[in-house]
Amino acid sequence: MSRPARRDQLLAAAERIVRRDGVGHLTLDAVAVEAGTSKGGLLYHFISREALVTAMVERHLADFSATLEAAMAADPEPRGRWTRAYLHATAPLGGPSDSAAATGLLAAMASNPVLADPLRERYAGWRQQMARDGLPEADAMIVALAADGLWMADLLGFAAPTGDQRGQILARLMELAGSPAAAAAVPPPETRRAEAPAADRRHSS
Amino acid sequence: MSRPARRDQLLAAAERIVRRDGVGHLTLDAVAVEAGTSKGGLLYHFISREALVTAMVERHLADFSATLEAAMAADPEPRGRWTRAYLHATAPLGGPSDSAAATGLLAAMASNPVLADPLRERYAGWRQQMARDGLPEADAMIVALAADGLWMADLLGFAAPTGDQRGQILARLMELAGSPAAAAAVPPPETRRAEAPAADRRHSS
DNA sequence: ATGACTGTACCGTCTGGTCGGTATAGTAAT
DNA sequence: ATTACTATACCGACCAGACGGTACAGTCAT
């Protein structure tokens, strides 16, 4: 198997473990078993546990950046474009993004907070971009912060709004982010009939 | 030393470790040393590591509830009172609450996500109260989510806005939460021409 | 003396990491 | 085609230390 493909498999296994069992269970053995390989095999691709966690952070960062830039490119209106893209990438309509999510961040914070530094730097950069987005600064920040809050609620299972309510919140945030279409994009509550109850995934363990 | 006082010291030590070194370093030995006692002494007060983490969660919950209720009692205007109190308790003006913070939540999520269930239940209850707060639901939710986002930024060190900018954001959130005073506190954008660059704002409340 | 509390030695288990070895594929000289 | 050699990918036994937890012997105010 090709080297990058194998690395991806291992990273995916690590993410699955964090999501399913919690950061505390992210051990080399567990990752190896989850990926269907051996600890030796795992350590061949990542020379240490720290290297694995670092790679998880990087992967998460790359995923997020890609989503962000795609959303930017798809938005014709320059004013508030960045803020809307951030909202879209952080808190998508359909609930928690099934992909990398924040497992890397969690893993980093648990073992060594310094490993999350690349993320912190990026974040600081994003904040600066947001200041030049043509929106009242407080409004843009509120949209970003609310997106973060929603993301956290998704991640931790803290009564994250779903379905109809989530749609309304996101529409209102889009409005704050200067989207003229947003107000019209979501019809008033009366028109919208009860949606599918948005994949209720209460994890038990 | 009295029993509850000692317990508090031990919990405080545990919190310090989580904040400083990350959840992964929250071991019985480390907590005992940090608190200036021995593992035996620690285990006398908390029969197991799990009991310690549970107590951390409970402490955090109690702290937060107390702050919340105090803010509620101090607010004469019923409309949006709850939302404003939540904002105040979650994201105080002066930056991250120096007290328990969320270390308990982090510790729980790392070792066993189920331990955070009491928090989840409370949270669900709060959300219900928010729905009966007399505010447009989406607005109330956005305030709460932004508060959560700010709290997270404080906790993880993710470019959390400080000083002047933080003040403006909180004022705008108060406005969204229906506070009539908030709108007056911060003049509209037109009036606010190029402001003094964050002249270290000492928190008044 | 009693009971609340603390210190210390220890146990079994788990964890990150090392290390010697194996299997396979490719290359190139004969 | 055979042989010899090399590089890559992977395996799994093993180790030293850390971990949660137990047992028990103090200590000290009442």
Short mmCIF file of C-alpha atoms (C1' of nucleotides) in Angstrom, two decimals:
data_model
loop_
_atom_site.label_atom_id
_atom_site.label_comp_id
_atom_site.label_asym_id
_atom_site.label_seq_id
_atom_site.Cartn_x
_atom_site.Cartn_y
_atom_site.Cartn_z
CA MET A 1 0.00 0.00 0.00
CA SER A 2 1.20 3.49 -0.86
CA ARG A 3 2.69 5.52 1.89
CA PRO A 4 0.28 8.48 1.96
CA ALA A 5 -2.74 6.19 1.72
CA ARG A 6 -1.56 4.21 4.70
CA ARG A 7 -0.94 7.37 6.67
CA ASP A 8 -4.46 8.49 5.93
CA GLN A 9 -5.88 5.22 7.11
CA LEU A 10 -3.97 5.48 10.35
CA LEU A 11 -5.08 9.05 10.92
CA ALA A 12 -8.67 8.11 10.21
CA ALA A 13 -8.40 5.30 12.73
CA ALA A 14 -7.05 7.71 15.33
CA GLU A 15 -9.91 10.10 14.71
CA ARG A 16 -12.46 7.33 15.04
CA ILE A 17 -11.05 6.36 18.39
CA VAL A 18 -11.15 9.90 19.74
CA ARG A 19 -14.72 10.38 18.62
CA ARG A 20 -15.94 7.02 19.82
CA ASP A 21 -13.99 6.45 23.03
CA GLY A 22 -12.63 9.85 24.07
CA VAL A 23 -9.14 11.29 23.91
CA GLY A 24 -8.06 9.30 26.90
CA HIS A 25 -8.22 6.12 24.88
CA LEU A 26 -5.99 7.31 22.08
CA THR A 27 -3.09 4.92 22.58
CA LEU A 28 -0.67 3.57 20.02
CA ASP A 29 -1.97 0.04 20.47
CA ALA A 30 -5.57 1.14 20.07
CA VAL A 31 -4.82 3.06 16.88
CA ALA A 32 -2.87 0.16 15.44
CA VAL A 33 -5.67 -2.31 16.13
CA GLU A 34 -8.32 0.08 14.83
CA ALA A 35 -6.36 0.48 11.61
CA GLY A 36 -5.84 -3.26 11.32
CA THR A 37 -2.09 -3.11 11.69
CA SER A 38 0.50 -3.47 14.43
CA LYS A 39 2.13 -0.99 16.72
CA GLY A 40 5.35 -1.51 14.83
CA GLY A 41 3.60 -0.70 11.60
CA LEU A 42 2.07 2.42 13.08
CA LEU A 43 5.36 3.65 14.44
CA TYR A 44 6.94 3.14 11.09
CA HIS A 45 4.73 5.93 9.71
CA PHE A 46 4.68 8.17 12.78
CA ILE A 47 7.89 8.07 14.76
CA SER A 48 6.11 8.95 18.00
CA ARG A 49 2.73 9.53 19.50
CA GLU A 50 3.36 13.24 19.37
CA ALA A 51 4.02 13.03 15.64
CA LEU A 52 0.68 11.29 15.24
CA VAL A 53 -1.18 13.99 17.14
CA THR A 54 0.61 16.72 15.21
CA ALA A 55 -0.44 15.08 11.97
CA MET A 56 -4.02 14.95 13.21
CA VAL A 57 -3.95 18.69 13.85
CA GLU A 58 -2.48 19.36 10.43
CA ARG A 59 -5.08 17.21 8.74
CA HIS A 60 -7.89 18.99 10.52
CA LEU A 61 -6.41 22.32 9.56
CA ALA A 62 -6.08 21.35 5.92
CA ASP A 63 -9.64 20.06 5.77
CA PHE A 64 -11.02 23.20 7.30
CA SER A 65 -8.99 25.52 5.11
CA ALA A 66 -10.16 23.69 2.01
CA THR A 67 -13.82 23.98 3.01
CA LEU A 68 -13.32 27.62 3.86
CA GLU A 69 -11.74 28.50 0.55
CA ALA A 70 -14.32 26.59 -1.42
CA ALA A 71 -17.06 28.55 0.31
CA MET A 72 -15.22 31.80 -0.39
CA ALA A 73 -14.93 30.99 -4.06
CA ALA A 74 -18.62 30.18 -4.31
CA ASP A 75 -19.74 33.49 -2.83
CA PRO A 76 -20.10 36.33 -5.35
CA GLU A 77 -20.72 39.10 -2.83
CA PRO A 78 -17.44 40.44 -1.41
CA ARG A 79 -18.91 42.20 1.61
CA GLY A 80 -18.91 39.78 4.53
CA ARG A 81 -17.81 36.95 2.29
CA TRP A 82 -15.16 35.77 4.63
CA THR A 83 -17.45 35.75 7.64
CA ARG A 84 -20.08 33.77 5.79
CA ALA A 85 -17.51 31.27 4.58
CA TYR A 86 -16.26 30.83 8.11
CA LEU A 87 -19.77 30.22 9.33
CA HIS A 88 -20.36 27.71 6.59
CA ALA A 89 -17.15 25.82 7.24
CA THR A 90 -17.48 25.79 11.00
CA ALA A 91 -21.15 25.04 11.51
CA PRO A 92 -22.71 23.46 8.44
CA LEU A 93 -26.47 23.15 8.21
CA GLY A 94 -26.50 19.38 8.40
CA GLY A 95 -24.96 19.19 11.82
CA PRO A 96 -21.46 18.21 12.84
CA SER A 97 -19.17 17.62 9.91
CA ASP A 98 -18.62 13.87 9.79
CA SER A 99 -15.02 14.30 8.67
CA ALA A 100 -11.98 15.12 10.73
CA ALA A 101 -13.94 17.32 13.10
CA ALA A 102 -11.86 18.53 15.98
CA THR A 103 -10.41 15.30 17.15
CA GLY A 104 -6.95 16.61 16.43
CA LEU A 105 -7.50 19.66 18.56
CA LEU A 106 -8.85 17.55 21.39
CA ALA A 107 -5.96 15.14 21.19
CA ALA A 108 -3.49 17.99 21.22
CA MET A 109 -5.11 19.74 24.16
CA ALA A 110 -5.09 16.53 26.12
CA SER A 111 -1.51 15.51 25.61
CA ASN A 112 0.30 18.77 25.08
CA PRO A 113 -1.50 22.07 24.47
CA VAL A 114 1.52 23.39 22.60
CA LEU A 115 0.73 21.01 19.74
CA ALA A 116 -2.33 23.12 19.00
CA ASP A 117 -0.19 26.16 18.35
CA PRO A 118 -0.38 25.92 14.54
CA LEU A 119 -4.13 26.06 14.92
CA ARG A 120 -3.91 29.06 17.19
CA GLU A 121 -1.77 30.90 14.68
CA ARG A 122 -4.16 30.21 11.85
CA TYR A 123 -7.01 31.32 14.01
CA ALA A 124 -5.34 34.62 14.76
CA GLY A 125 -4.86 35.14 11.03
CA TRP A 126 -8.52 34.45 10.33
CA ARG A 127 -9.54 36.99 12.93
CA GLN A 128 -7.48 39.60 11.13
CA GLN A 129 -9.08 38.78 7.81
CA MET A 130 -12.44 39.12 9.42
CA ALA A 131 -11.63 42.65 10.47
CA ARG A 132 -11.24 43.53 6.76
CA ASP A 133 -14.47 41.94 5.68
CA GLY A 134 -16.46 45.13 5.27
CA LEU A 135 -18.79 44.34 8.16
CA PRO A 136 -19.19 46.06 11.52
CA GLU A 137 -16.47 44.35 13.47
CA ALA A 138 -18.63 43.39 16.41
CA ASP A 139 -21.17 41.76 14.12
CA ALA A 140 -18.58 39.75 12.27
CA MET A 141 -17.06 38.60 15.51
CA ILE A 142 -20.43 37.58 16.88
CA VAL A 143 -21.11 35.47 13.83
CA ALA A 144 -17.74 33.76 14.16
CA LEU A 145 -18.13 33.24 17.89
CA ALA A 146 -21.62 31.83 17.51
CA ALA A 147 -20.31 29.49 14.82
CA ASP A 148 -17.64 28.34 17.25
CA GLY A 149 -20.24 27.85 19.94
CA LEU A 150 -22.39 25.77 17.63
CA TRP A 151 -19.37 23.75 16.65
CA MET A 152 -18.56 23.08 20.27
CA ALA A 153 -22.12 22.07 21.06
CA ASP A 154 -21.97 19.61 18.17
CA LEU A 155 -18.68 18.26 19.34
CA LEU A 156 -19.48 17.82 23.01
CA GLY A 157 -23.11 16.82 22.60
CA PHE A 158 -24.35 19.89 24.45
CA ALA A 159 -27.90 20.31 23.26
CA ALA A 160 -26.83 21.50 19.84
CA PRO A 161 -29.80 22.91 17.98
CA THR A 162 -30.88 20.75 15.09
CA GLY A 163 -33.28 20.76 12.18
CA ASP A 164 -35.62 23.69 12.05
CA GLN A 165 -34.16 25.65 14.90
CA ARG A 166 -30.63 25.27 13.57
CA GLY A 167 -31.78 26.50 10.20
CA GLN A 168 -33.31 29.61 11.70
CA ILE A 169 -30.22 30.37 13.72
CA LEU A 170 -27.92 29.96 10.74
CA ALA A 171 -30.20 32.14 8.62
CA ARG A 172 -30.13 34.86 11.24
CA LEU A 173 -26.35 34.60 11.43
CA MET A 174 -26.12 34.86 7.67
CA GLU A 175 -28.21 37.99 7.93
CA LEU A 176 -25.79 39.42 10.49
CA ALA A 177 -23.00 38.49 8.10
CA GLY A 178 -24.52 40.80 5.52
CA SER A 179 -26.04 38.23 3.22
CA PRO A 180 -28.99 39.85 1.41
CA ALA A 181 -30.20 36.42 0.31
CA ALA A 182 -30.23 34.99 3.81
CA ALA A 183 -33.46 36.59 4.92
CA ALA A 184 -35.23 35.18 1.89
CA ALA A 185 -33.35 31.87 1.84
CA VAL A 186 -35.23 30.53 4.83
CA PRO A 187 -39.01 30.87 4.56
CA PRO A 188 -40.92 31.89 7.68
CA PRO A 189 -41.65 29.08 10.14
CA GLU A 190 -45.28 28.71 9.09
CA THR A 191 -44.33 27.56 5.60
CA ARG A 192 -41.79 25.02 6.68
CA ARG A 193 -43.19 21.69 7.80
CA ALA A 194 -41.49 19.56 10.41
CA GLU A 195 -38.23 18.42 8.91
CA ALA A 196 -36.56 15.09 9.31
CA PRO A 197 -35.32 14.90 12.90
CA ALA A 198 -31.73 15.31 11.80
CA ALA A 199 -29.90 12.14 12.73
CA ASP A 200 -30.07 12.01 16.49
CA ARG A 201 -26.78 10.48 17.46
CA ARG A 202 -26.59 10.17 21.19
CA HIS A 203 -23.47 8.26 21.88
CA SER A 204 -23.89 5.99 24.86
CA SER A 205 -20.37 5.12 25.89
CA MET B 1 -7.81 21.92 58.19
CA SER B 2 -11.53 21.42 57.67
CA ARG B 3 -12.70 18.74 55.34
CA PRO B 4 -14.46 20.93 52.74
CA ALA B 5 -11.55 23.35 52.68
CA ARG B 6 -9.11 20.55 51.95
CA ARG B 7 -11.35 19.20 49.23
CA ASP B 8 -11.43 22.62 47.68
CA GLN B 9 -7.67 22.86 47.75
CA LEU B 10 -7.37 19.50 46.04
CA LEU B 11 -9.90 20.45 43.39
CA ALA B 12 -8.14 23.74 42.81
CA ALA B 13 -4.87 21.87 42.36
CA ALA B 14 -6.48 19.56 39.84
CA GLU B 15 -7.83 22.52 37.92
CA ARG B 16 -4.47 24.19 37.87
CA ILE B 17 -2.88 21.09 36.41
CA VAL B 18 -5.44 20.77 33.65
CA ARG B 19 -5.06 24.41 32.67
CA ARG B 20 -1.32 24.42 32.82
CA ASP B 21 -0.32 20.98 31.52
CA GLY B 22 -3.37 19.58 29.74
CA VAL B 23 -5.86 16.92 30.76
CA GLY B 24 -3.43 14.16 29.94
CA HIS B 25 -1.32 15.13 32.91
CA LEU B 26 -4.12 14.97 35.44
CA THR B 27 -2.82 12.04 37.48
CA LEU B 28 -3.34 11.29 41.13
CA ASP B 29 0.31 11.77 41.88
CA ALA B 30 0.45 15.10 40.10
CA VAL B 31 -2.63 16.41 41.89
CA ALA B 32 -1.29 15.32 45.27
CA VAL B 33 2.04 17.02 44.69
CA GLU B 34 0.41 20.18 43.33
CA ALA B 35 -1.79 20.35 46.41
CA GLY B 36 1.18 19.75 48.69
CA THR B 37 -0.01 16.45 50.03
CA SER B 38 0.39 12.76 49.25
CA LYS B 39 -1.53 10.36 47.08
CA GLY B 40 -2.87 8.71 50.20
CA GLY B 41 -4.16 12.04 51.43
CA LEU B 42 -5.80 12.73 48.10
CA LEU B 43 -7.45 9.35 47.92
CA TYR B 44 -8.82 9.83 51.39
CA HIS B 45 -10.93 12.68 50.10
CA PHE B 46 -11.74 11.22 46.67
CA ILE B 47 -12.02 7.45 46.62
CA SER B 48 -10.99 7.27 42.98
CA ARG B 49 -9.83 9.32 40.07
CA GLU B 50 -13.34 9.21 38.67
CA ALA B 51 -14.72 10.65 41.89
CA LEU B 52 -12.25 13.50 41.57
CA VAL B 53 -13.30 14.28 38.03
CA THR B 54 -16.97 14.08 38.96
CA ALA B 55 -16.35 16.54 41.79
CA MET B 56 -14.60 18.87 39.35
CA VAL B 57 -17.65 18.84 37.12
CA GLU B 58 -19.96 19.46 40.06
CA ARG B 59 -17.84 22.32 41.29
CA HIS B 60 -17.83 23.96 37.91
CA LEU B 61 -21.58 23.53 37.70
CA ALA B 62 -22.18 25.00 41.15
CA ASP B 63 -19.93 27.99 40.44
CA PHE B 64 -21.67 28.71 37.21
CA SER B 65 -25.16 28.33 38.61
CA ALA B 66 -24.36 30.71 41.44
CA THR B 67 -23.03 33.37 39.07
CA LEU B 68 -26.02 32.88 36.82
CA GLU B 69 -28.55 33.32 39.59
CA ALA B 70 -26.79 36.33 41.03
CA ALA B 71 -26.91 37.98 37.62
CA MET B 72 -30.58 37.10 37.28
CA ALA B 73 -31.39 38.64 40.65
CA ALA B 74 -29.53 41.84 39.80
CA ASP B 75 -31.45 42.40 36.55
CA PRO B 76 -34.73 44.31 36.93
CA GLU B 77 -35.93 43.84 33.35
CA PRO B 78 -37.65 40.46 32.90
CA ARG B 79 -37.52 40.37 29.11
CA GLY B 80 -34.30 38.64 28.06
CA ARG B 81 -33.11 38.55 31.63
CA TRP B 82 -32.11 34.96 31.45
CA THR B 83 -30.16 35.36 28.24
CA ARG B 84 -28.27 38.33 29.62
CA ALA B 85 -27.47 36.45 32.82
CA TYR B 86 -26.16 33.54 30.78
CA LEU B 87 -23.95 35.85 28.78
CA HIS B 88 -22.65 37.47 31.92
CA ALA B 89 -21.89 34.17 33.62
CA THR B 90 -20.31 32.54 30.60
CA ALA B 91 -18.21 35.32 29.17
CA PRO B 92 -17.48 38.01 31.74
CA LEU B 93 -16.02 41.29 30.62
CA GLY B 94 -12.74 40.80 32.38
CA GLY B 95 -11.72 37.79 30.37
CA PRO B 96 -11.69 34.15 31.36
CA SER B 97 -13.12 33.54 34.78
CA ASP B 98 -10.13 32.79 36.91
CA SER B 99 -12.06 30.26 38.92
CA ALA B 100 -13.01 26.73 38.04
CA ALA B 101 -13.32 27.47 34.34
CA ALA B 102 -14.11 24.37 32.36
CA THR B 103 -11.30 22.16 33.45
CA GLY B 104 -13.82 19.74 34.88
CA LEU B 105 -15.55 19.41 31.57
CA LEU B 106 -12.25 18.81 29.79
CA ALA B 107 -11.18 16.22 32.32
CA ALA B 108 -14.49 14.42 31.98
CA MET B 109 -14.42 14.42 28.19
CA ALA B 110 -10.94 13.00 28.20
CA SER B 111 -11.39 10.14 30.62
CA ASN B 112 -15.04 9.29 30.24
CA PRO B 113 -17.52 11.48 28.36
CA VAL B 114 -20.38 10.08 30.43
CA LEU B 115 -19.08 12.00 33.43
CA ALA B 116 -20.13 15.19 31.70
CA ASP B 117 -23.75 14.06 31.58
CA PRO B 118 -24.87 16.17 34.56
CA LEU B 119 -23.57 19.18 32.67
CA ARG B 120 -25.41 18.14 29.54
CA GLU B 121 -28.67 17.84 31.44
CA ARG B 122 -28.30 21.25 32.99
CA TYR B 123 -27.48 22.68 29.64
CA ALA B 124 -30.61 21.26 28.08
CA GLY B 125 -32.61 22.81 30.91
CA TRP B 126 -31.04 26.20 30.33
CA ARG B 127 -31.90 26.04 26.67
CA GLN B 128 -35.54 25.48 27.57
CA GLN B 129 -35.54 28.45 29.91
CA MET B 130 -34.06 30.53 27.15
CA ALA B 131 -37.00 29.72 24.92
CA ARG B 132 -39.29 31.36 27.50
CA ASP B 133 -37.24 34.49 27.85
CA GLY B 134 -39.45 36.74 25.77
CA LEU B 135 -36.84 37.18 23.02
CA PRO B 136 -36.88 36.04 19.40
CA GLU B 137 -35.61 32.52 19.79
CA ALA B 138 -32.89 32.77 17.16
CA ASP B 139 -31.52 35.95 18.76
CA ALA B 140 -31.41 34.43 22.22
CA MET B 141 -29.68 31.33 20.87
CA ILE B 142 -27.13 33.41 19.01
CA VAL B 143 -26.25 35.30 22.16
CA ALA B 144 -25.84 32.05 24.07
CA LEU B 145 -23.80 30.44 21.31
CA ALA B 146 -21.55 33.46 20.95
CA ALA B 147 -21.04 33.42 24.71
CA ASP B 148 -20.04 29.78 24.45
CA GLY B 149 -17.69 30.59 21.61
CA LEU B 150 -16.06 33.35 23.61
CA TRP B 151 -15.75 31.02 26.57
CA MET B 152 -14.06 28.43 24.39
CA ALA B 153 -11.66 30.97 22.94
CA ASP B 154 -10.72 31.99 26.47
CA LEU B 155 -10.27 28.40 27.51
CA LEU B 156 -8.19 27.20 24.58
CA GLY B 157 -6.29 30.41 24.03
CA PHE B 158 -7.74 30.92 20.57
CA ALA B 159 -7.34 34.60 19.93
CA ALA B 160 -10.04 35.56 22.38
CA PRO B 161 -10.94 39.23 21.95
CA THR B 162 -9.87 41.37 24.87
CA GLY B 163 -10.12 44.89 26.13
CA ASP B 164 -12.01 47.31 23.97
CA GLN B 165 -13.01 44.86 21.28
CA ARG B 166 -14.39 42.43 23.83
CA GLY B 167 -16.36 45.24 25.40
CA GLN B 168 -17.93 46.14 22.08
CA ILE B 169 -18.83 42.58 21.31
CA LEU B 170 -20.42 42.05 24.70
CA ALA B 171 -22.33 45.32 24.37
CA ARG B 172 -23.67 44.26 20.99
CA LEU B 173 -24.65 40.88 22.42
CA MET B 174 -26.44 42.61 25.28
CA GLU B 175 -28.29 44.62 22.70
CA LEU B 176 -29.35 41.43 20.95
CA ALA B 177 -30.42 40.15 24.35
CA GLY B 178 -32.87 43.01 24.60
CA SER B 179 -31.03 45.20 27.04
CA PRO B 180 -32.21 48.80 26.57
CA ALA B 181 -29.19 50.09 28.46
CA ALA B 182 -26.72 48.31 26.23
CA ALA B 183 -27.72 50.18 23.10
CA ALA B 184 -27.03 53.45 24.87
CA ALA B 185 -23.79 52.24 26.39
CA VAL B 186 -22.16 51.89 22.99
CA PRO B 187 -22.89 54.65 20.51
CA PRO B 188 -23.90 53.62 16.98
CA PRO B 189 -21.07 52.96 14.48
CA GLU B 190 -21.48 56.29 12.69
CA THR B 191 -20.75 58.21 15.85
CA ARG B 192 -17.85 55.94 16.76
CA ARG B 193 -15.13 57.23 14.46
CA ALA B 194 -11.68 55.68 14.63
CA GLU B 195 -11.42 54.84 18.25
CA ALA B 196 -8.52 54.96 20.59
CA PRO B 197 -6.66 51.71 20.02
CA ALA B 198 -7.76 49.65 22.97
CA ALA B 199 -6.78 51.85 25.86
CA ASP B 200 -6.67 49.02 28.33
CA ARG B 201 -10.18 49.02 29.58
CA ARG B 202 -10.46 48.28 33.27
CA HIS B 203 -13.62 46.32 33.91
CA SER B 204 -16.09 48.28 35.94
CA SER B 205 -18.61 45.59 36.88
"C1'" DA C 1 -7.72 6.68 73.45
"C1'" DT C 2 -10.18 7.75 69.59
"C1'" DG C 3 -11.07 9.09 65.13
"C1'" DA C 4 -9.81 12.07 61.39
"C1'" DC C 5 -6.31 12.61 58.46
"C1'" DT C 6 -1.68 11.94 56.06
"C1'" DG C 7 2.58 9.43 54.41
"C1'" DT C 8 4.77 5.53 52.19
"C1'" DA C 9 5.60 1.27 50.31
"C1'" DC C 10 3.89 -1.65 47.15
"C1'" DC C 11 1.10 -4.28 43.32
"C1'" DG C 12 -0.73 -5.36 38.78
"C1'" DT C 13 -1.61 -3.23 34.59
"C1'" DC C 14 -0.98 -0.24 30.84
"C1'" DT C 15 1.79 2.86 27.80
"C1'" DG C 16 5.16 4.80 24.76
"C1'" DG C 17 8.97 3.40 22.59
"C1'" DT C 18 12.93 0.15 21.08
"C1'" DC C 19 14.74 -3.48 18.54
"C1'" DG C 20 15.67 -7.52 16.03
"C1'" DG C 21 13.64 -9.78 12.62
"C1'" DT C 22 10.55 -11.01 8.31
"C1'" DA C 23 8.28 -10.58 3.85
"C1'" DT C 24 8.18 -8.65 -0.56
"C1'" DA C 25 9.52 -6.14 -4.54
"C1'" DG C 26 12.91 -4.22 -7.42
"C1'" DT C 27 17.55 -4.15 -9.66
"C1'" DA C 28 21.35 -5.68 -11.86
"C1'" DA C 29 25.18 -8.52 -12.76
"C1'" DT C 30 26.10 -13.17 -14.27
"C1'" DA D 1 16.88 -17.59 -15.30
"C1'" DT D 2 19.36 -17.46 -11.41
"C1'" DT D 3 21.60 -15.22 -7.90
"C1'" DA D 4 22.93 -11.61 -4.82
"C1'" DC D 5 21.83 -7.47 -2.85
"C1'" DT D 6 19.07 -3.42 -1.31
"C1'" DA D 7 15.06 -0.67 0.12
"C1'" DT D 8 10.57 -0.46 1.84
"C1'" DA D 9 6.93 -1.87 4.74
"C1'" DC D 10 5.64 -4.19 8.56
"C1'" DC D 11 5.52 -7.36 12.74
"C1'" DG D 12 5.57 -8.45 17.70
"C1'" DA D 13 8.28 -9.47 21.84
"C1'" DC D 14 10.17 -6.81 25.14
"C1'" DC D 15 11.44 -2.94 28.53
"C1'" DA D 16 11.37 0.89 31.78
"C1'" DG D 17 8.51 3.83 33.69
"C1'" DA D 18 3.99 5.73 34.88
"C1'" DC D 19 -0.52 4.85 36.31
"C1'" DG D 20 -4.67 3.87 39.49
"C1'" DG D 21 -5.43 1.74 43.49
"C1'" DT D 22 -4.55 -0.88 48.13
"C1'" DA D 23 -2.65 -1.65 52.66
"C1'" DC D 24 -1.06 -0.12 56.55
"C1'" DA D 25 1.55 2.50 59.72
"C1'" DG D 26 2.00 6.66 61.57
"C1'" DT D 27 0.41 11.67 63.38
"C1'" DC D 28 -2.18 14.90 65.83
"C1'" DA D 29 -5.98 17.49 67.74
"C1'" DT D 30 -9.71 16.48 70.79
#
